[in-house]
Coordinates of N, CA and C and ligand atoms in Angstrom, one line a residue:
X1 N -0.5 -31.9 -13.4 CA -1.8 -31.6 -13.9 C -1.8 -30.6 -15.0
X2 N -2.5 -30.8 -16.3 CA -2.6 -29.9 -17.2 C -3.2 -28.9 -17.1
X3 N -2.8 -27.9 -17.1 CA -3.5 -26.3 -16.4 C -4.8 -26.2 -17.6
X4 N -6.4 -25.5 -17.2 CA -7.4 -26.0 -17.7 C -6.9 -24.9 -19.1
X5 N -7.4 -25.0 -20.1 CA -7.5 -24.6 -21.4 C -8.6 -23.3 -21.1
X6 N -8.6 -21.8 -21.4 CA -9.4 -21.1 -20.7 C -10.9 -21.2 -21.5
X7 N -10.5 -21.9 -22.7 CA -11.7 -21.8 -23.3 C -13.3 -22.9 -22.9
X8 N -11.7 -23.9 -22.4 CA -13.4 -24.2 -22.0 C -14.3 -24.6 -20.3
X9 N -13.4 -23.2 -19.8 CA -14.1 -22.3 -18.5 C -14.2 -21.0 -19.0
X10 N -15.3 -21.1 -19.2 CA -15.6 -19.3 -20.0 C -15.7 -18.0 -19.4
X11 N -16.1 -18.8 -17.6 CA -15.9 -17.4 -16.8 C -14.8 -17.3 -16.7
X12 N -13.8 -18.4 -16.5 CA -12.0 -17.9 -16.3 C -11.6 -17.1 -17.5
X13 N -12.2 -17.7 -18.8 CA -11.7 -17.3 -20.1 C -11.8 -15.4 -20.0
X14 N -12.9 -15.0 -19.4 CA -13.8 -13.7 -19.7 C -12.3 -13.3 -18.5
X15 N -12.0 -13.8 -16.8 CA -11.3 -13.5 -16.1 C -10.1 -13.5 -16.4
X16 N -9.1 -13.7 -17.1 CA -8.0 -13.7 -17.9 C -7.8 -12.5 -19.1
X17 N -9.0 -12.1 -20.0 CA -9.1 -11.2 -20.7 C -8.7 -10.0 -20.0
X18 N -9.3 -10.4 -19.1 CA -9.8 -8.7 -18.4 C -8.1 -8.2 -17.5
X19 N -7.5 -9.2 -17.6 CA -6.4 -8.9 -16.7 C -5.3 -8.0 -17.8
X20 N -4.9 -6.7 -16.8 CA -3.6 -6.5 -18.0 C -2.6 -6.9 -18.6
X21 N -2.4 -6.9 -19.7 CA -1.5 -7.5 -20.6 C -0.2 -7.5 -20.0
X22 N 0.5 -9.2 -19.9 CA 1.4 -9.8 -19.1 C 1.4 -9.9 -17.9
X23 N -0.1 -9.6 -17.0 CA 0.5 -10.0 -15.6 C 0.5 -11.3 -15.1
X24 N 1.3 -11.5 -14.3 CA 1.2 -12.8 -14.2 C 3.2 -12.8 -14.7
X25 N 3.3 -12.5 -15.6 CA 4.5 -12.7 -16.4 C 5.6 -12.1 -15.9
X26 N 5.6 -10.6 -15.3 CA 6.6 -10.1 -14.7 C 6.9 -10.2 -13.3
X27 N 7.7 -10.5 -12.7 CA 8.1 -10.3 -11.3 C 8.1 -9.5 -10.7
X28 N 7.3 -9.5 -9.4 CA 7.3 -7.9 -8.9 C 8.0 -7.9 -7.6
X29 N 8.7 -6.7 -6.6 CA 9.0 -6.8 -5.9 C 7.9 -7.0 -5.1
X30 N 8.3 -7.6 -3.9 CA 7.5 -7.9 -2.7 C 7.2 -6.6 -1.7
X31 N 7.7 -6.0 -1.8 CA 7.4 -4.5 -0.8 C 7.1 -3.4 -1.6
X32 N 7.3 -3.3 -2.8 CA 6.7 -2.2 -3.4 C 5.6 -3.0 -4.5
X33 N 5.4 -3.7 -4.9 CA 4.9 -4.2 -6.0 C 5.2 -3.7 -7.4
X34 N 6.8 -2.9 -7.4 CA 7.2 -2.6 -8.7 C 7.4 -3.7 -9.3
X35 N 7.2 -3.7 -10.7 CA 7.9 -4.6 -11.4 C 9.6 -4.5 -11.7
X36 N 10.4 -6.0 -10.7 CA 11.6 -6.0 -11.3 C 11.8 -5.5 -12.9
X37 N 12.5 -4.8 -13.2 CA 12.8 -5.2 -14.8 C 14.1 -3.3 -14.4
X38 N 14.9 -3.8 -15.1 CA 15.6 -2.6 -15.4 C 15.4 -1.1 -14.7
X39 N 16.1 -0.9 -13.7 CA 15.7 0.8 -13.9 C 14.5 1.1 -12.7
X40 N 13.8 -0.8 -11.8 CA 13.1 -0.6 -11.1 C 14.0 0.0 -9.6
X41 N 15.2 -0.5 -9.6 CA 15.7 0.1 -7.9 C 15.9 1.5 -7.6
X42 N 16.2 2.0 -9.4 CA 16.0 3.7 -8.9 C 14.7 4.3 -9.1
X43 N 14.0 3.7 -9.3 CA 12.5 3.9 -9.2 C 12.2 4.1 -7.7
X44 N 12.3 2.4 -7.0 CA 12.2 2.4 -5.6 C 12.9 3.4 -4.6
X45 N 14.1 3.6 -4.9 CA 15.0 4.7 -4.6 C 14.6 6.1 -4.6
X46 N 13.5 6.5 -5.1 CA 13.6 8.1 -5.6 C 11.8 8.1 -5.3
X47 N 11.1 7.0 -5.3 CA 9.8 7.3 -5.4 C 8.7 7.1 -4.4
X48 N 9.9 6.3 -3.9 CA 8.7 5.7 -2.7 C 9.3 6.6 -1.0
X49 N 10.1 7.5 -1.4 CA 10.3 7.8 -0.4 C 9.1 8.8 0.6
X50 N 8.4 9.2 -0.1 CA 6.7 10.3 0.5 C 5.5 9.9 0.3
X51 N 5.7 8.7 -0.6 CA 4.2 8.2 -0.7 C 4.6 6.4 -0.9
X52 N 3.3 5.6 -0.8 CA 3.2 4.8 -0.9 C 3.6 4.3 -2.5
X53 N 4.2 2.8 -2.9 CA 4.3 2.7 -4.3 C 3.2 2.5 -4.9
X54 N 2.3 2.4 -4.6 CA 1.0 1.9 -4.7 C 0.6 3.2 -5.4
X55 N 0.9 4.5 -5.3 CA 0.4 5.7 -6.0 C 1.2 5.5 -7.3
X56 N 2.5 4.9 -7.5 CA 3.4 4.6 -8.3 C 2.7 3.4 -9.2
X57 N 2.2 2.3 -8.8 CA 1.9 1.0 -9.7 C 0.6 0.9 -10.0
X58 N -0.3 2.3 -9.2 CA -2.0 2.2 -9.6 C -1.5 3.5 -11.4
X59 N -0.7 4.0 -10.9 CA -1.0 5.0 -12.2 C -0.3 4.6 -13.0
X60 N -0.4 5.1 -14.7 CA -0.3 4.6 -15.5 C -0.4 5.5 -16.6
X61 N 0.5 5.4 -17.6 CA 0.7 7.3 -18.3 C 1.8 7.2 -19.8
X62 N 1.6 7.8 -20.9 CA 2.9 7.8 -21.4 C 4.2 8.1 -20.6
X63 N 5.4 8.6 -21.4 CA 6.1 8.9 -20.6 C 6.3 10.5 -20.6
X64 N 5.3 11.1 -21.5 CA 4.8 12.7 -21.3 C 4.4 12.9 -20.2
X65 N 3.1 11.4 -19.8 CA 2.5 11.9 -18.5 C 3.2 11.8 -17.5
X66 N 3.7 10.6 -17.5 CA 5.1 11.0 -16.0 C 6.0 11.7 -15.7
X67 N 6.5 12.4 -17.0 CA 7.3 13.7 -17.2 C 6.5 14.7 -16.9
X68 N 5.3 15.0 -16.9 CA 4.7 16.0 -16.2 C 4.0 16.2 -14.9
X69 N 4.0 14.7 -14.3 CA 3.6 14.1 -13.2 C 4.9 14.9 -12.2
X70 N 6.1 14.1 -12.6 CA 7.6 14.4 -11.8 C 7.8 16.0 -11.6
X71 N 7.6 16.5 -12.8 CA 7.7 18.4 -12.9 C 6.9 18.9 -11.8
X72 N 5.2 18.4 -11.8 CA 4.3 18.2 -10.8 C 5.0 18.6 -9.3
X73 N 5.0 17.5 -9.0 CA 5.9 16.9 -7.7 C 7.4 18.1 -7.6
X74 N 7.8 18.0 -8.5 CA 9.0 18.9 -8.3 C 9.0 20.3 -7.7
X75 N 7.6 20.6 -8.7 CA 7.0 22.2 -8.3 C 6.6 22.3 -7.2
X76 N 5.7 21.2 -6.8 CA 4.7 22.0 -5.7 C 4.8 21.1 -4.5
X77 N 5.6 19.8 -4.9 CA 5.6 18.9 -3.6 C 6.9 18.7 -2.8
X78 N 8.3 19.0 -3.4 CA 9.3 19.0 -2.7 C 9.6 17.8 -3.7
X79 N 9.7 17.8 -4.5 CA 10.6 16.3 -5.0 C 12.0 17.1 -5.3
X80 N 12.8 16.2 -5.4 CA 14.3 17.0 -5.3 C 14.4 16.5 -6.9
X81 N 15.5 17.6 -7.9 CA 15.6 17.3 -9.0 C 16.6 16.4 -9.8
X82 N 16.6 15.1 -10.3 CA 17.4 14.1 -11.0 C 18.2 14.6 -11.9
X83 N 19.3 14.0 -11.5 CA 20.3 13.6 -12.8 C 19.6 13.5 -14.1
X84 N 20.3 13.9 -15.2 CA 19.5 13.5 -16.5 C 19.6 12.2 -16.4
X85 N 20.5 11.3 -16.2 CA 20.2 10.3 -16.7 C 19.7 9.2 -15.9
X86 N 19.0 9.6 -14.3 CA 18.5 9.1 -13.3 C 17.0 9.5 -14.1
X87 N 17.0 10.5 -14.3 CA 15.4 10.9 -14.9 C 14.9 10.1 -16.3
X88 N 15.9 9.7 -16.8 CA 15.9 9.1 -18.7 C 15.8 7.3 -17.8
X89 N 16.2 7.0 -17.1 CA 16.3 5.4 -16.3 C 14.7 5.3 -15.6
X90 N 14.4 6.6 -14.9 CA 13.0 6.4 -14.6 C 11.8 6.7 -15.3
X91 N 11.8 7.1 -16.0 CA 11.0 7.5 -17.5 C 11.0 6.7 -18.5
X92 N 11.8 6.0 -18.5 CA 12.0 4.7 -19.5 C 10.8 3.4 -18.7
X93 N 11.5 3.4 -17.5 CA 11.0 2.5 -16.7 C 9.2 2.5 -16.9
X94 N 9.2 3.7 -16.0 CA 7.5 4.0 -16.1 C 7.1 4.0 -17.5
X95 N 7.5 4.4 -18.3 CA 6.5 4.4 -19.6 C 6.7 3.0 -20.3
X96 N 7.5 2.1 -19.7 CA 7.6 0.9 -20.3 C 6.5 -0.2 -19.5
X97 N 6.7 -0.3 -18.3 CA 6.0 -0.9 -17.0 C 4.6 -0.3 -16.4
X98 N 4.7 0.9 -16.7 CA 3.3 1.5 -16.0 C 3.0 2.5 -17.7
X99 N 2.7 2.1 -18.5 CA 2.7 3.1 -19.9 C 0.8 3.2 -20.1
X100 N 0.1 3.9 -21.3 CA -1.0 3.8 -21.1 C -1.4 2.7 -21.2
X101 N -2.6 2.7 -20.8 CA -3.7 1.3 -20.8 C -4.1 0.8 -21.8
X102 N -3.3 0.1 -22.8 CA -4.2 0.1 -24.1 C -4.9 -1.1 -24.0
X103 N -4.9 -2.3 -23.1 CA -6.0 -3.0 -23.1 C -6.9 -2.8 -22.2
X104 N -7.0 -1.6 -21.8 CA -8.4 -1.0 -21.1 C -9.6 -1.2 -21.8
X105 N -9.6 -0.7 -23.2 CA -10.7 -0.7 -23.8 C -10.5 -1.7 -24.6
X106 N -12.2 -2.3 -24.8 CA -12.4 -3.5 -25.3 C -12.6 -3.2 -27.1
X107 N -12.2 -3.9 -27.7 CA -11.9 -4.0 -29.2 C -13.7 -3.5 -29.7
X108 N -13.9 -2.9 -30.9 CA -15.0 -2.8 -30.8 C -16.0 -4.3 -31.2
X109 N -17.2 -4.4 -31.0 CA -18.1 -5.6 -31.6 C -18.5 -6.0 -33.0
X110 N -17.9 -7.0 -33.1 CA -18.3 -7.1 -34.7 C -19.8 -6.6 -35.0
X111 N -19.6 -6.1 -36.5 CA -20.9 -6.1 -37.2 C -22.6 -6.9 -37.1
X112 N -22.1 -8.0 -37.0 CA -23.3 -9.1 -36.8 C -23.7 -9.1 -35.0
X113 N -22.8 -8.6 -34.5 CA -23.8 -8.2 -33.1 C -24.3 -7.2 -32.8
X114 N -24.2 -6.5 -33.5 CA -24.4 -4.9 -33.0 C -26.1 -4.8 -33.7
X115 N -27.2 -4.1 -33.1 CA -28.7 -4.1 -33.8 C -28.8 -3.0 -35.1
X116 N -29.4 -3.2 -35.9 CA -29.8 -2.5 -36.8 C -29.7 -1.2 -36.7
X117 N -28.8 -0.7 -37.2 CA -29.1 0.7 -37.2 C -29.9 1.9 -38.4
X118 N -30.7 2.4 -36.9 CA -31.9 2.9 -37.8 C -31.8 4.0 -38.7
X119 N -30.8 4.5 -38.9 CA -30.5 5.8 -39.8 C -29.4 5.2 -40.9
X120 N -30.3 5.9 -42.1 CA -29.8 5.7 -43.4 C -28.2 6.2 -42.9
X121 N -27.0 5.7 -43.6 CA -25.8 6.1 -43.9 C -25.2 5.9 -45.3
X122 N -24.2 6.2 -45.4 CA -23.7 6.3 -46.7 C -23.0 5.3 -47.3
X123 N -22.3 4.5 -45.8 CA -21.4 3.4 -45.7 C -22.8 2.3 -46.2
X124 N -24.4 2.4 -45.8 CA -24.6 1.2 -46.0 C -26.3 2.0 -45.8
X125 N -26.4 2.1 -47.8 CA -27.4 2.3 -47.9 C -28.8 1.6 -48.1
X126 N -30.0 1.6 -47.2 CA -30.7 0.7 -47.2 C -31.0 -0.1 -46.3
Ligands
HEC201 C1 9.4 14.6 -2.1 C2 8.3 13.8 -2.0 C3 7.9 12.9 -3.2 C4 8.7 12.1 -3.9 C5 10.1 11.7 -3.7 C6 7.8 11.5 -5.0 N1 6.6 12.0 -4.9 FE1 5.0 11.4 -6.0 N2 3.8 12.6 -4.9 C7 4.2 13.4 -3.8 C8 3.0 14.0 -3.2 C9 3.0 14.9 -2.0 C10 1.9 13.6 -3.9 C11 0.4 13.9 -3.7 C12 0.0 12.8 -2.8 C13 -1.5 12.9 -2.5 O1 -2.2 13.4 -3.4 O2 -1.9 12.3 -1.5 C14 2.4 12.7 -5.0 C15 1.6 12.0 -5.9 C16 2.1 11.1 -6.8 C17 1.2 10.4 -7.7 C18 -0.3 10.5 -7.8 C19 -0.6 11.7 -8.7 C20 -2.1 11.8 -8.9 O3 -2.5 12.2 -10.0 O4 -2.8 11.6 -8.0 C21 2.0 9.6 -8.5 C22 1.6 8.7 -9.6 C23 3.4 9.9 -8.0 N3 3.4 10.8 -7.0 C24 4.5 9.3 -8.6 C25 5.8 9.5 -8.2 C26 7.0 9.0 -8.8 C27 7.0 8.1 -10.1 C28 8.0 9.4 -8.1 C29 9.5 9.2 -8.4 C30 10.0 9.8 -9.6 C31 7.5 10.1 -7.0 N4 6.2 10.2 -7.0 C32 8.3 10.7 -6.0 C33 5.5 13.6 -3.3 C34 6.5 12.9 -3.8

């Protein structure tokens, strides 16, 4: 069967947008929901031992923010401190697999939809 074309199911089309970019595409483990890909078993190894991975695969961050997430955890929760290069494998990872949201926000609306705007500007006098 030819899988439907999204465009012409428009609620699927709108349901597809809205998903983040590539899922569907990566393989995740089955007990943590990490994404396989490089650099995930010492993730699972090191992360999921106090909390659920789910606190791991809901968040989402450069790799500043997980670098200051881990320091976090290091400081005030008992996380024990990594190898540089167990730390450079998991920071790679997350800022690659869990990085910011940049299809969170939606592109802005073209010109011809947006209403009249009532105040003179500079860009578009009149
Ligand atoms: C030694 C225990 C421990 C380990 C190991 C650990 N964490 Fe945590 N982590 C915590 C605690 C405690 C919290 C706070 C949980 C809560 O708020 O319920 C937390 C919270 C978090 C949060 C949520 C932060 C927020 O803003 O709410 C994330 C994301 C996170 N950890 C990621 C990681 C990652 C990535 C690793 C592996 C590098 C890791 N954790 C390893 C103890 C740990």
């Amino acid at each position: 069967m030819k899988p439907l074309h999204a465009l012409t199911v428009p609620a699927l089309g709108m349901t597809l947008l809205c998903l983040p970019l590539g899922a569907g595409a990566q393989e995740t483990d089955p007990d943590t929901g990490l994404v396989k890909a490089e650099g995930w078993e010492t993730v699972r190894d090191n992360c999921v031992a106090c909390h659920s991975a789910n606190l791991v695969t809901q968040n989402s961050g450069s790799r500043n923010h997980w670098e200051k997430l881990i320091r976090w955890m290091q400081d005030t929760q008992g996380l024990w401190e990594f190898q540089a290069e167990t730390e450079e494998t998991i920071l790679d990872y997350l800022a690659e697999y869990y990085g910011p949201k940049e299809g969170a926000r939606r592109p802005a609306l073209p010109r011809t939809l947006m209403p009249d705007n009532p105040y003179p500007t500079v860009a578009d006098p009149g």
